[in-house]
Every structure is written in C-alpha cells, then in structure tokens.
Amino acid sequence: SGINAEYEAVVSTQSTGGNEECQVLKQGRKPKPLDEICAEIECPAFDPVNGTGCGYTARILHESVWVGTPLRDYEDPSSYTESFWRLFNYINGSNVDQAEINMTVPVI
C-alpha cells in the first residue's frame, strides 16, 4: 500500500530568536501525500504560503463551501464518531433535497 508501518512527524514547537525549533513525534501510520489524496477525491483549492521546514506547509484556502455539525462532548471519543456519521449520512442523501454529494477532504 506504500504506507510505512511507522514514521516520524516533525512539527514546529516554538520560535526562539527567529529560529524555529522542531520536535519529532512518533506516529503510527504515514498518511498519503496530499497530491495523491487530491488525485482520488476533491480537495479545496489553495495557495501555499511557505513551508516551516518542520514537515508541514501553511496554505491559504480559496473560497469554498464548508459544512459542520455539533460535537456532543469533546472529551468523549464516541462523539467524534457520531458527528462523522451525521455528516456522512448527509452527503449520502439524508438531507432536505435527498441529494447525494461527493465527499471531499479534509474531514476535520
């Protein structure tokens, strides 16, 4: 599948005197690169701002339509599942128009 069993994510932790410090975090599975994801599923259009050198890039998203749903309890993991399925059902026709809507990313 092209996914490493483990990888290290490098994230920015703080800026000191104009020098950005990075922290290495151990992760489980390496995600697909964004260009591969966006080749398979619709992604919002964006302009890259600049890279941090810490493994991620800031982006300015172009105008788009977003949908959200309430989360019952931020501390209860099952709340996240409930919210995901509420959105999933919505895009699969459980909406006023009974219209199916193509799934896009990100789901955050």
mmCIF file of N, CA, C and O in Angstrom:
data_model
loop_
_atom_site.group_PDB
_atom_site.id
_atom_site.type_symbol
_atom_site.label_atom_id
_atom_site.label_comp_id
_atom_site.label_asym_id
_atom_site.label_seq_id
_atom_site.Cartn_x
_atom_site.Cartn_y
_atom_site.Cartn_z
ATOM 1 N N SER A 1 0.813 -1.195 0.000
ATOM 2 C CA SER A 1 0.000 0.000 0.000
ATOM 3 C C SER A 1 0.852 1.253 0.000
ATOM 4 O O SER A 1 0.331 2.347 -0.107
ATOM 5 N N GLY A 2 2.149 1.139 0.151
ATOM 6 C CA GLY A 2 3.006 2.314 0.126
ATOM 7 C C GLY A 2 3.002 3.091 1.423
ATOM 8 O O GLY A 2 3.538 4.186 1.500
ATOM 9 N N ILE A 3 2.395 2.545 2.461
ATOM 10 C CA ILE A 3 2.347 3.245 3.745
ATOM 11 C C ILE A 3 3.353 2.587 4.676
ATOM 12 O O ILE A 3 3.334 1.385 4.871
ATOM 13 N N ASN A 4 4.232 3.398 5.239
ATOM 14 C CA ASN A 4 5.199 2.876 6.188
ATOM 15 C C ASN A 4 4.480 2.461 7.458
ATOM 16 O O ASN A 4 3.504 3.073 7.859
ATOM 17 N N ALA A 5 4.977 1.435 8.116
ATOM 18 C CA ALA A 5 4.376 0.992 9.362
ATOM 19 C C ALA A 5 4.485 2.082 10.425
ATOM 20 O O ALA A 5 3.580 2.283 11.207
ATOM 21 N N GLU A 6 5.593 2.769 10.461
ATOM 22 C CA GLU A 6 5.780 3.872 11.400
ATOM 23 C C GLU A 6 6.547 4.981 10.709
ATOM 24 O O GLU A 6 7.287 4.747 9.767
ATOM 25 N N TYR A 7 6.350 6.188 11.166
ATOM 26 C CA TYR A 7 7.124 7.305 10.660
ATOM 27 C C TYR A 7 7.234 8.349 11.738
ATOM 28 O O TYR A 7 6.560 8.287 12.767
ATOM 29 N N GLU A 8 8.082 9.311 11.519
ATOM 30 C CA GLU A 8 8.239 10.396 12.471
ATOM 31 C C GLU A 8 7.704 11.669 11.841
ATOM 32 O O GLU A 8 8.057 12.015 10.718
ATOM 33 N N ALA A 9 6.805 12.349 12.535
ATOM 34 C CA ALA A 9 6.286 13.634 12.062
ATOM 35 C C ALA A 9 7.079 14.723 12.755
ATOM 36 O O ALA A 9 7.325 14.674 13.947
ATOM 37 N N VAL A 10 7.503 15.680 11.985
ATOM 38 C CA VAL A 10 8.256 16.794 12.544
ATOM 39 C C VAL A 10 7.314 17.977 12.623
ATOM 40 O O VAL A 10 6.691 18.359 11.639
ATOM 41 N N VAL A 11 7.166 18.545 13.798
ATOM 42 C CA VAL A 11 6.262 19.673 13.980
ATOM 43 C C VAL A 11 6.986 20.827 14.643
ATOM 44 O O VAL A 11 7.936 20.649 15.387
ATOM 45 N N SER A 12 6.513 22.021 14.349
ATOM 46 C CA SER A 12 7.068 23.213 14.955
ATOM 47 C C SER A 12 6.572 23.296 16.388
ATOM 48 O O SER A 12 5.401 23.108 16.663
ATOM 49 N N THR A 13 7.459 23.581 17.323
ATOM 50 C CA THR A 13 7.032 23.711 18.705
ATOM 51 C C THR A 13 7.127 25.149 19.191
ATOM 52 O O THR A 13 6.308 25.593 19.952
ATOM 53 N N GLN A 14 8.119 25.872 18.761
ATOM 54 C CA GLN A 14 8.239 27.264 19.183
ATOM 55 C C GLN A 14 9.277 27.980 18.345
ATOM 56 O O GLN A 14 10.069 27.375 17.657
ATOM 57 N N SER A 15 9.243 29.289 18.413
ATOM 58 C CA SER A 15 10.210 30.106 17.711
ATOM 59 C C SER A 15 11.010 30.866 18.758
ATOM 60 O O SER A 15 10.449 31.508 19.633
ATOM 61 N N THR A 16 12.322 30.742 18.688
ATOM 62 C CA THR A 16 13.176 31.435 19.646
ATOM 63 C C THR A 16 14.175 32.277 18.890
ATOM 64 O O THR A 16 14.964 31.764 18.114
ATOM 65 N N GLY A 17 14.095 33.555 19.087
ATOM 66 C CA GLY A 17 15.049 34.456 18.438
ATOM 67 C C GLY A 17 15.027 34.352 16.925
ATOM 68 O O GLY A 17 16.058 34.513 16.289
ATOM 69 N N GLY A 18 13.857 34.088 16.344
ATOM 70 C CA GLY A 18 13.758 33.991 14.897
ATOM 71 C C GLY A 18 14.107 32.624 14.349
ATOM 72 O O GLY A 18 13.976 32.379 13.160
ATOM 73 N N ASN A 19 14.570 31.723 15.190
ATOM 74 C CA ASN A 19 14.899 30.366 14.757
ATOM 75 C C ASN A 19 13.808 29.418 15.217
ATOM 76 O O ASN A 19 13.492 29.353 16.397
ATOM 77 N N GLU A 20 13.236 28.711 14.269
ATOM 78 C CA GLU A 20 12.161 27.798 14.597
ATOM 79 C C GLU A 20 12.740 26.473 15.085
ATOM 80 O O GLU A 20 13.639 25.919 14.478
ATOM 81 N N GLU A 21 12.220 26.017 16.209
ATOM 82 C CA GLU A 21 12.633 24.723 16.732
ATOM 83 C C GLU A 21 11.599 23.696 16.302
ATOM 84 O O GLU A 21 10.413 23.985 16.240
ATOM 85 N N CYS A 22 12.037 22.510 15.990
ATOM 86 C CA CYS A 22 11.137 21.448 15.570
ATOM 87 C C CYS A 22 11.216 20.299 16.560
ATOM 88 O O CYS A 22 12.247 20.070 17.176
ATOM 89 N N GLN A 23 10.111 19.599 16.687
ATOM 90 C CA GLN A 23 10.045 18.448 17.569
ATOM 91 C C GLN A 23 9.649 17.242 16.739
ATOM 92 O O GLN A 23 8.764 17.330 15.887
ATOM 93 N N VAL A 24 10.291 16.115 16.959
ATOM 94 C CA VAL A 24 9.967 14.894 16.228
ATOM 95 C C VAL A 24 8.978 14.093 17.067
ATOM 96 O O VAL A 24 9.215 13.810 18.231
ATOM 97 N N LEU A 25 7.850 13.742 16.456
ATOM 98 C CA LEU A 25 6.832 12.953 17.123
ATOM 99 C C LEU A 25 6.706 11.609 16.426
ATOM 100 O O LEU A 25 6.666 11.549 15.208
ATOM 101 N N LYS A 26 6.647 10.542 17.181
ATOM 102 C CA LYS A 26 6.466 9.207 16.615
ATOM 103 C C LYS A 26 4.988 9.011 16.298
ATOM 104 O O LYS A 26 4.135 9.249 17.133
ATOM 105 N N GLN A 27 4.688 8.628 15.085
ATOM 106 C CA GLN A 27 3.313 8.427 14.642
ATOM 107 C C GLN A 27 3.115 6.962 14.289
ATOM 108 O O GLN A 27 4.063 6.216 14.146
ATOM 109 N N GLY A 28 1.864 6.571 14.099
ATOM 110 C CA GLY A 28 1.551 5.194 13.751
ATOM 111 C C GLY A 28 1.774 4.899 12.284
ATOM 112 O O GLY A 28 2.741 4.270 11.905
ATOM 113 N N ARG A 29 0.877 5.383 11.434
ATOM 114 C CA ARG A 29 0.951 5.095 10.003
ATOM 115 C C ARG A 29 1.149 6.390 9.247
ATOM 116 O O ARG A 29 0.523 7.392 9.548
ATOM 117 N N LYS A 30 1.970 6.339 8.240
ATOM 118 C CA LYS A 30 2.246 7.526 7.439
ATOM 119 C C LYS A 30 1.067 7.804 6.507
ATOM 120 O O LYS A 30 0.628 6.928 5.771
ATOM 121 N N PRO A 31 0.535 9.029 6.523
ATOM 122 C CA PRO A 31 -0.572 9.347 5.612
ATOM 123 C C PRO A 31 -0.079 9.491 4.181
ATOM 124 O O PRO A 31 1.104 9.703 3.935
ATOM 125 N N LYS A 32 -1.006 9.381 3.230
ATOM 126 C CA LYS A 32 -0.660 9.595 1.833
ATOM 127 C C LYS A 32 -0.292 11.063 1.634
ATOM 128 O O LYS A 32 -0.830 11.942 2.316
ATOM 129 N N PRO A 33 0.579 11.362 0.678
ATOM 130 C CA PRO A 33 0.854 12.758 0.344
ATOM 131 C C PRO A 33 -0.419 13.425 -0.177
ATOM 132 O O PRO A 33 -1.261 12.788 -0.810
ATOM 133 N N LEU A 34 -0.555 14.725 0.080
ATOM 134 C CA LEU A 34 -1.749 15.466 -0.299
ATOM 135 C C LEU A 34 -2.048 15.371 -1.792
ATOM 136 O O LEU A 34 -3.199 15.226 -2.191
ATOM 137 N N ASP A 35 -1.016 15.398 -2.640
ATOM 138 C CA ASP A 35 -1.273 15.322 -4.082
ATOM 139 C C ASP A 35 -1.894 13.979 -4.471
ATOM 140 O O ASP A 35 -2.723 13.909 -5.382
ATOM 141 N N GLU A 36 -1.556 12.902 -3.780
ATOM 142 C CA GLU A 36 -2.178 11.601 -4.050
ATOM 143 C C GLU A 36 -3.623 11.583 -3.580
ATOM 144 O O GLU A 36 -4.500 11.063 -4.263
ATOM 145 N N ILE A 37 -3.876 12.154 -2.412
ATOM 146 C CA ILE A 37 -5.240 12.210 -1.886
ATOM 147 C C ILE A 37 -6.119 13.015 -2.836
ATOM 148 O O ILE A 37 -7.221 12.602 -3.194
ATOM 149 N N CYS A 38 -5.629 14.167 -3.277
ATOM 150 C CA CYS A 38 -6.419 15.062 -4.123
ATOM 151 C C CYS A 38 -6.583 14.531 -5.552
ATOM 152 O O CYS A 38 -7.443 15.007 -6.294
ATOM 153 N N ALA A 39 -5.789 13.539 -5.939
ATOM 154 C CA ALA A 39 -5.979 12.891 -7.236
ATOM 155 C C ALA A 39 -7.165 11.924 -7.171
ATOM 156 O O ALA A 39 -7.767 11.609 -8.192
ATOM 157 N N GLU A 40 -7.496 11.466 -5.963
ATOM 158 C CA GLU A 40 -8.566 10.482 -5.779
ATOM 159 C C GLU A 40 -9.888 11.105 -5.348
ATOM 160 O O GLU A 40 -10.945 10.541 -5.570
ATOM 161 N N ILE A 41 -9.829 12.244 -4.674
ATOM 162 C CA ILE A 41 -11.015 12.850 -4.075
ATOM 163 C C ILE A 41 -10.859 14.366 -4.133
ATOM 164 O O ILE A 41 -9.740 14.875 -4.102
ATOM 165 N N GLU A 42 -11.963 15.082 -4.245
ATOM 166 C CA GLU A 42 -11.908 16.534 -4.385
ATOM 167 C C GLU A 42 -11.336 17.188 -3.125
ATOM 168 O O GLU A 42 -11.725 16.861 -2.014
ATOM 169 N N CYS A 43 -10.411 18.105 -3.328
ATOM 170 C CA CYS A 43 -9.798 18.858 -2.238
ATOM 171 C C CYS A 43 -10.058 20.348 -2.455
ATOM 172 O O CYS A 43 -10.224 20.783 -3.590
ATOM 173 N N PRO A 44 -10.068 21.132 -1.389
ATOM 174 C CA PRO A 44 -10.228 22.571 -1.588
ATOM 175 C C PRO A 44 -9.001 23.151 -2.282
ATOM 176 O O PRO A 44 -7.873 22.725 -2.035
ATOM 177 N N ALA A 45 -9.238 24.120 -3.170
ATOM 178 C CA ALA A 45 -8.120 24.785 -3.848
ATOM 179 C C ALA A 45 -7.392 25.677 -2.845
ATOM 180 O O ALA A 45 -8.011 26.267 -1.958
ATOM 181 N N PHE A 46 -6.068 25.753 -2.977
ATOM 182 C CA PHE A 46 -5.285 26.554 -2.038
ATOM 183 C C PHE A 46 -4.037 27.086 -2.711
ATOM 184 O O PHE A 46 -3.608 26.599 -3.753
ATOM 185 N N ASP A 47 -3.472 28.102 -2.097
ATOM 186 C CA ASP A 47 -2.160 28.618 -2.477
ATOM 187 C C ASP A 47 -1.221 28.363 -1.313
ATOM 188 O O ASP A 47 -1.554 28.711 -0.172
ATOM 189 N N PRO A 48 -0.071 27.722 -1.549
ATOM 190 C CA PRO A 48 0.878 27.525 -0.446
ATOM 191 C C PRO A 48 1.449 28.869 -0.021
ATOM 192 O O PRO A 48 1.693 29.744 -0.846
ATOM 193 N N VAL A 49 1.626 29.049 1.290
ATOM 194 C CA VAL A 49 2.193 30.293 1.805
ATOM 195 C C VAL A 49 3.698 30.127 1.945
ATOM 196 O O VAL A 49 4.469 30.779 1.265
ATOM 197 N N ASN A 50 4.112 29.229 2.811
ATOM 198 C CA ASN A 50 5.525 28.857 2.909
ATOM 199 C C ASN A 50 5.656 27.664 3.832
ATOM 200 O O ASN A 50 4.803 27.420 4.661
ATOM 201 N N GLY A 51 6.733 26.940 3.650
ATOM 202 C CA GLY A 51 6.997 25.787 4.492
ATOM 203 C C GLY A 51 7.721 26.220 5.747
ATOM 204 O O GLY A 51 8.391 27.242 5.782
ATOM 205 N N THR A 52 7.559 25.447 6.790
ATOM 206 C CA THR A 52 8.213 25.762 8.053
ATOM 207 C C THR A 52 9.564 25.082 8.154
ATOM 208 O O THR A 52 10.347 25.419 9.022
ATOM 209 N N GLY A 53 9.793 24.096 7.303
ATOM 210 C CA GLY A 53 10.982 23.277 7.469
ATOM 211 C C GLY A 53 10.772 22.220 8.528
ATOM 212 O O GLY A 53 11.654 21.464 8.862
ATOM 213 N N CYS A 54 9.555 22.171 9.076
ATOM 214 C CA CYS A 54 9.241 21.217 10.137
ATOM 215 C C CYS A 54 8.241 20.160 9.678
ATOM 216 O O CYS A 54 7.594 19.523 10.482
ATOM 217 N N GLY A 55 8.061 20.004 8.373
ATOM 218 C CA GLY A 55 7.222 18.925 7.889
ATOM 219 C C GLY A 55 5.819 19.313 7.484
ATOM 220 O O GLY A 55 5.029 18.456 7.134
ATOM 221 N N TYR A 56 5.463 20.575 7.535
ATOM 222 C CA TYR A 56 4.148 20.985 7.059
ATOM 223 C C TYR A 56 4.247 22.343 6.379
ATOM 224 O O TYR A 56 5.225 23.050 6.512
ATOM 225 N N THR A 57 3.207 22.698 5.616
ATOM 226 C CA THR A 57 3.187 23.944 4.868
ATOM 227 C C THR A 57 1.925 24.714 5.207
ATOM 228 O O THR A 57 0.843 24.132 5.265
ATOM 229 N N ALA A 58 2.046 26.014 5.407
ATOM 230 C CA ALA A 58 0.872 26.867 5.606
ATOM 231 C C ALA A 58 0.220 27.087 4.252
ATOM 232 O O ALA A 58 0.903 27.191 3.232
ATOM 233 N N ARG A 59 -1.113 27.166 4.227
ATOM 234 C CA ARG A 59 -1.860 27.343 2.979
ATOM 235 C C ARG A 59 -2.940 28.394 3.157
ATOM 236 O O ARG A 59 -3.502 28.527 4.233
ATOM 237 N N ILE A 60 -3.237 29.098 2.081
ATOM 238 C CA ILE A 60 -4.396 29.981 2.041
ATOM 239 C C ILE A 60 -5.431 29.272 1.185
ATOM 240 O O ILE A 60 -5.194 29.005 0.002
ATOM 241 N N LEU A 61 -6.586 28.931 1.789
ATOM 242 C CA LEU A 61 -7.630 28.232 1.057
ATOM 243 C C LEU A 61 -8.415 29.221 0.219
ATOM 244 O O LEU A 61 -8.734 30.319 0.664
ATOM 245 N N HIS A 62 -8.749 28.822 -1.005
ATOM 246 C CA HIS A 62 -9.617 29.619 -1.857
ATOM 247 C C HIS A 62 -11.037 29.551 -1.298
ATOM 248 O O HIS A 62 -11.361 28.655 -0.513
ATOM 249 N N GLU A 63 -11.867 30.480 -1.727
ATOM 250 C CA GLU A 63 -13.250 30.494 -1.263
ATOM 251 C C GLU A 63 -13.908 29.151 -1.571
ATOM 252 O O GLU A 63 -13.741 28.590 -2.652
ATOM 253 N N SER A 64 -14.648 28.633 -0.604
ATOM 254 C CA SER A 64 -15.325 27.348 -0.780
ATOM 255 C C SER A 64 -16.473 27.260 0.218
ATOM 256 O O SER A 64 -16.625 28.111 1.085
ATOM 257 N N VAL A 65 -17.265 26.229 0.079
ATOM 258 C CA VAL A 65 -18.392 25.996 0.976
ATOM 259 C C VAL A 65 -18.008 24.880 1.935
ATOM 260 O O VAL A 65 -17.517 23.835 1.516
ATOM 261 N N TRP A 66 -18.237 25.101 3.221
ATOM 262 C CA TRP A 66 -17.928 24.112 4.251
ATOM 263 C C TRP A 66 -19.206 23.769 5.000
ATOM 264 O O TRP A 66 -20.124 24.569 5.074
ATOM 265 N N VAL A 67 -19.259 22.589 5.550
ATOM 266 C CA VAL A 67 -20.389 22.191 6.377
ATOM 267 C C VAL A 67 -19.829 21.687 7.707
ATOM 268 O O VAL A 67 -18.726 21.148 7.767
ATOM 269 N N GLY A 68 -20.579 21.919 8.752
ATOM 270 C CA GLY A 68 -20.151 21.477 10.077
ATOM 271 C C GLY A 68 -21.319 20.847 10.806
ATOM 272 O O GLY A 68 -22.472 20.952 10.396
ATOM 273 N N THR A 69 -21.021 20.196 11.890
ATOM 274 C CA THR A 69 -22.042 19.578 12.721
ATOM 275 C C THR A 69 -21.595 19.657 14.176
ATOM 276 O O THR A 69 -20.390 19.658 14.454
ATOM 277 N N PRO A 70 -22.547 19.757 15.092
ATOM 278 C CA PRO A 70 -22.170 19.862 16.511
ATOM 279 C C PRO A 70 -21.475 18.592 17.021
ATOM 280 O O PRO A 70 -21.703 17.498 16.510
ATOM 281 N N LEU A 71 -20.659 18.794 18.030
ATOM 282 C CA LEU A 71 -19.996 17.686 18.719
ATOM 283 C C LEU A 71 -20.572 17.648 20.129
ATOM 284 O O LEU A 71 -20.525 18.641 20.856
ATOM 285 N N ARG A 72 -21.144 16.532 20.500
ATOM 286 C CA ARG A 72 -21.830 16.393 21.784
ATOM 287 C C ARG A 72 -20.901 16.618 22.973
ATOM 288 O O ARG A 72 -21.228 17.324 23.909
ATOM 289 N N ASP A 73 -19.722 16.006 22.949
ATOM 290 C CA ASP A 73 -18.816 16.078 24.101
ATOM 291 C C ASP A 73 -17.385 15.920 23.598
ATOM 292 O O ASP A 73 -17.001 14.850 23.141
ATOM 293 N N TYR A 74 -16.593 16.982 23.682
ATOM 294 C CA TYR A 74 -15.216 16.970 23.174
ATOM 295 C C TYR A 74 -14.339 15.928 23.852
ATOM 296 O O TYR A 74 -13.338 15.503 23.299
ATOM 297 N N GLU A 75 -14.688 15.527 25.058
ATOM 298 C CA GLU A 75 -13.867 14.571 25.796
ATOM 299 C C GLU A 75 -14.298 13.124 25.575
ATOM 300 O O GLU A 75 -13.626 12.214 26.031
ATOM 301 N N ASP A 76 -15.399 12.909 24.870
ATOM 302 C CA ASP A 76 -15.908 11.558 24.625
ATOM 303 C C ASP A 76 -15.588 11.149 23.188
ATOM 304 O O ASP A 76 -16.142 11.706 22.253
ATOM 305 N N PRO A 77 -14.695 10.190 23.003
ATOM 306 C CA PRO A 77 -14.320 9.774 21.644
ATOM 307 C C PRO A 77 -15.512 9.355 20.782
ATOM 308 O O PRO A 77 -15.505 9.561 19.571
ATOM 309 N N SER A 78 -16.558 8.800 21.380
ATOM 310 C CA SER A 78 -17.708 8.368 20.573
ATOM 311 C C SER A 78 -18.446 9.563 19.968
ATOM 312 O O SER A 78 -19.143 9.421 18.957
ATOM 313 N N SER A 79 -18.292 10.750 20.537
ATOM 314 C CA SER A 79 -18.911 11.950 19.975
ATOM 315 C C SER A 79 -18.358 12.256 18.591
ATOM 316 O O SER A 79 -19.092 12.715 17.710
ATOM 317 N N TYR A 80 -17.075 12.010 18.398
ATOM 318 C CA TYR A 80 -16.449 12.254 17.099
ATOM 319 C C TYR A 80 -17.009 11.300 16.043
ATOM 320 O O TYR A 80 -17.267 11.686 14.909
ATOM 321 N N THR A 81 -17.219 10.057 16.432
ATOM 322 C CA THR A 81 -17.802 9.070 15.527
ATOM 323 C C THR A 81 -19.226 9.459 15.157
ATOM 324 O O THR A 81 -19.609 9.403 13.984
ATOM 325 N N GLU A 82 -20.017 9.873 16.154
ATOM 326 C CA GLU A 82 -21.400 10.293 15.894
ATOM 327 C C GLU A 82 -21.432 11.464 14.905
ATOM 328 O O GLU A 82 -22.232 11.470 13.967
ATOM 329 N N SER A 83 -20.570 12.431 15.115
ATOM 330 C CA SER A 83 -20.538 13.607 14.242
ATOM 331 C C SER A 83 -20.107 13.231 12.825
ATOM 332 O O SER A 83 -20.665 13.738 11.851
ATOM 333 N N PHE A 84 -19.109 12.357 12.713
ATOM 334 C CA PHE A 84 -18.682 11.906 11.387
ATOM 335 C C PHE A 84 -19.841 11.258 10.644
ATOM 336 O O PHE A 84 -20.103 11.564 9.492
ATOM 337 N N TRP A 85 -20.549 10.326 11.298
ATOM 338 C CA TRP A 85 -21.630 9.609 10.629
ATOM 339 C C TRP A 85 -22.786 10.544 10.289
ATOM 340 O O TRP A 85 -23.463 10.348 9.276
ATOM 341 N N ARG A 86 -23.023 11.567 11.102
ATOM 342 C CA ARG A 86 -24.060 12.541 10.779
ATOM 343 C C ARG A 86 -23.732 13.220 9.450
ATOM 344 O O ARG A 86 -24.583 13.354 8.572
ATOM 345 N N LEU A 87 -22.468 13.643 9.284
ATOM 346 C CA LEU A 87 -22.043 14.263 8.027
ATOM 347 C C LEU A 87 -22.053 13.259 6.877
ATOM 348 O O LEU A 87 -22.479 13.567 5.765
ATOM 349 N N PHE A 88 -21.588 12.061 7.131
ATOM 350 C CA PHE A 88 -21.546 11.023 6.102
ATOM 351 C C PHE A 88 -22.957 10.736 5.575
ATOM 352 O O PHE A 88 -23.177 10.644 4.366
ATOM 353 N N ASN A 89 -23.909 10.592 6.490
ATOM 354 C CA ASN A 89 -25.295 10.341 6.078
ATOM 355 C C ASN A 89 -25.852 11.520 5.289
ATOM 356 O O ASN A 89 -26.589 11.339 4.319
ATOM 357 N N TYR A 90 -25.495 12.734 5.690
ATOM 358 C CA TYR A 90 -25.946 13.934 4.978
ATOM 359 C C TYR A 90 -25.495 13.901 3.520
ATOM 360 O O TYR A 90 -26.293 14.131 2.617
ATOM 361 N N ILE A 91 -24.211 13.600 3.287
ATOM 362 C CA ILE A 91 -23.713 13.600 1.906
ATOM 363 C C ILE A 91 -24.220 12.391 1.118
ATOM 364 O O ILE A 91 -24.158 12.380 -0.103
ATOM 365 N N ASN A 92 -24.741 11.391 1.821
ATOM 366 C CA ASN A 92 -25.292 10.219 1.142
ATOM 367 C C ASN A 92 -26.803 10.280 0.977
ATOM 368 O O ASN A 92 -27.455 9.260 0.781
ATOM 369 N N GLY A 93 -27.374 11.497 1.085
ATOM 370 C CA GLY A 93 -28.779 11.662 0.753
ATOM 371 C C GLY A 93 -29.715 11.948 1.905
ATOM 372 O O GLY A 93 -30.905 12.178 1.685
ATOM 373 N N SER A 94 -29.236 11.914 3.143
ATOM 374 C CA SER A 94 -30.102 12.241 4.278
ATOM 375 C C SER A 94 -30.090 13.759 4.474
ATOM 376 O O SER A 94 -29.578 14.277 5.468
ATOM 377 N N ASN A 95 -30.635 14.469 3.482
ATOM 378 C CA ASN A 95 -30.721 15.925 3.526
ATOM 379 C C ASN A 95 -32.058 16.341 2.920
ATOM 380 O O ASN A 95 -32.790 15.509 2.388
ATOM 381 N N VAL A 96 -32.388 17.610 3.010
ATOM 382 C CA VAL A 96 -33.681 18.104 2.549
ATOM 383 C C VAL A 96 -33.964 17.724 1.103
ATOM 384 O O VAL A 96 -35.085 17.327 0.759
ATOM 385 N N ASP A 97 -32.962 17.821 0.233
ATOM 386 C CA ASP A 97 -33.146 17.516 -1.187
ATOM 387 C C ASP A 97 -32.952 16.043 -1.521
ATOM 388 O O ASP A 97 -33.086 15.652 -2.682
ATOM 389 N N GLN A 98 -32.616 15.241 -0.534
ATOM 390 C CA GLN A 98 -32.290 13.826 -0.726
ATOM 391 C C GLN A 98 -31.240 13.659 -1.826
ATOM 392 O O GLN A 98 -31.243 12.700 -2.595
ATOM 393 N N ALA A 99 -30.313 14.626 -1.869
ATOM 394 C CA ALA A 99 -29.260 14.634 -2.886
ATOM 395 C C ALA A 99 -27.996 13.988 -2.337
ATOM 396 O O ALA A 99 -27.638 14.190 -1.181
ATOM 397 N N GLU A 100 -27.332 13.207 -3.178
ATOM 398 C CA GLU A 100 -26.031 12.661 -2.814
ATOM 399 C C GLU A 100 -24.975 13.678 -3.228
ATOM 400 O O GLU A 100 -25.029 14.246 -4.325
ATOM 401 N N ILE A 101 -24.023 13.905 -2.337
ATOM 402 C CA ILE A 101 -22.993 14.915 -2.539
ATOM 403 C C ILE A 101 -21.644 14.207 -2.503
ATOM 404 O O ILE A 101 -21.393 13.378 -1.611
ATOM 405 N N ASN A 102 -20.755 14.519 -3.447
ATOM 406 C CA ASN A 102 -19.428 13.907 -3.453
ATOM 407 C C ASN A 102 -18.681 14.273 -2.190
ATOM 408 O O ASN A 102 -18.700 15.418 -1.742
ATOM 409 N N MET A 103 -18.016 13.291 -1.609
ATOM 410 C CA MET A 103 -17.209 13.532 -0.426
ATOM 411 C C MET A 103 -15.959 14.298 -0.831
ATOM 412 O O MET A 103 -15.384 14.053 -1.882
ATOM 413 N N THR A 104 -15.560 15.239 -0.014
ATOM 414 C CA THR A 104 -14.352 15.994 -0.234
ATOM 415 C C THR A 104 -13.481 15.878 1.016
ATOM 416 O O THR A 104 -13.909 15.359 2.035
ATOM 417 N N VAL A 105 -12.287 16.372 0.927
ATOM 418 C CA VAL A 105 -11.398 16.423 2.086
ATOM 419 C C VAL A 105 -10.999 17.865 2.303
ATOM 420 O O VAL A 105 -11.038 18.658 1.366
ATOM 421 N N PRO A 106 -10.656 18.282 3.448
ATOM 422 C CA PRO A 106 -10.458 17.455 4.637
ATOM 423 C C PRO A 106 -11.749 17.235 5.405
ATOM 424 O O PRO A 106 -12.687 18.004 5.299
ATOM 425 N N VAL A 107 -11.786 16.139 6.149
ATOM 426 C CA VAL A 107 -12.811 15.910 7.145
ATOM 427 C C VAL A 107 -12.102 16.176 8.468
ATOM 428 O O VAL A 107 -11.230 15.423 8.866
ATOM 429 N N ILE A 108 -12.432 17.313 9.061
ATOM 430 C CA ILE A 108 -11.750 17.698 10.314
ATOM 431 C C ILE A 108 -12.739 17.953 11.412
ATOM 432 O O ILE A 108 -13.901 18.150 11.183
#
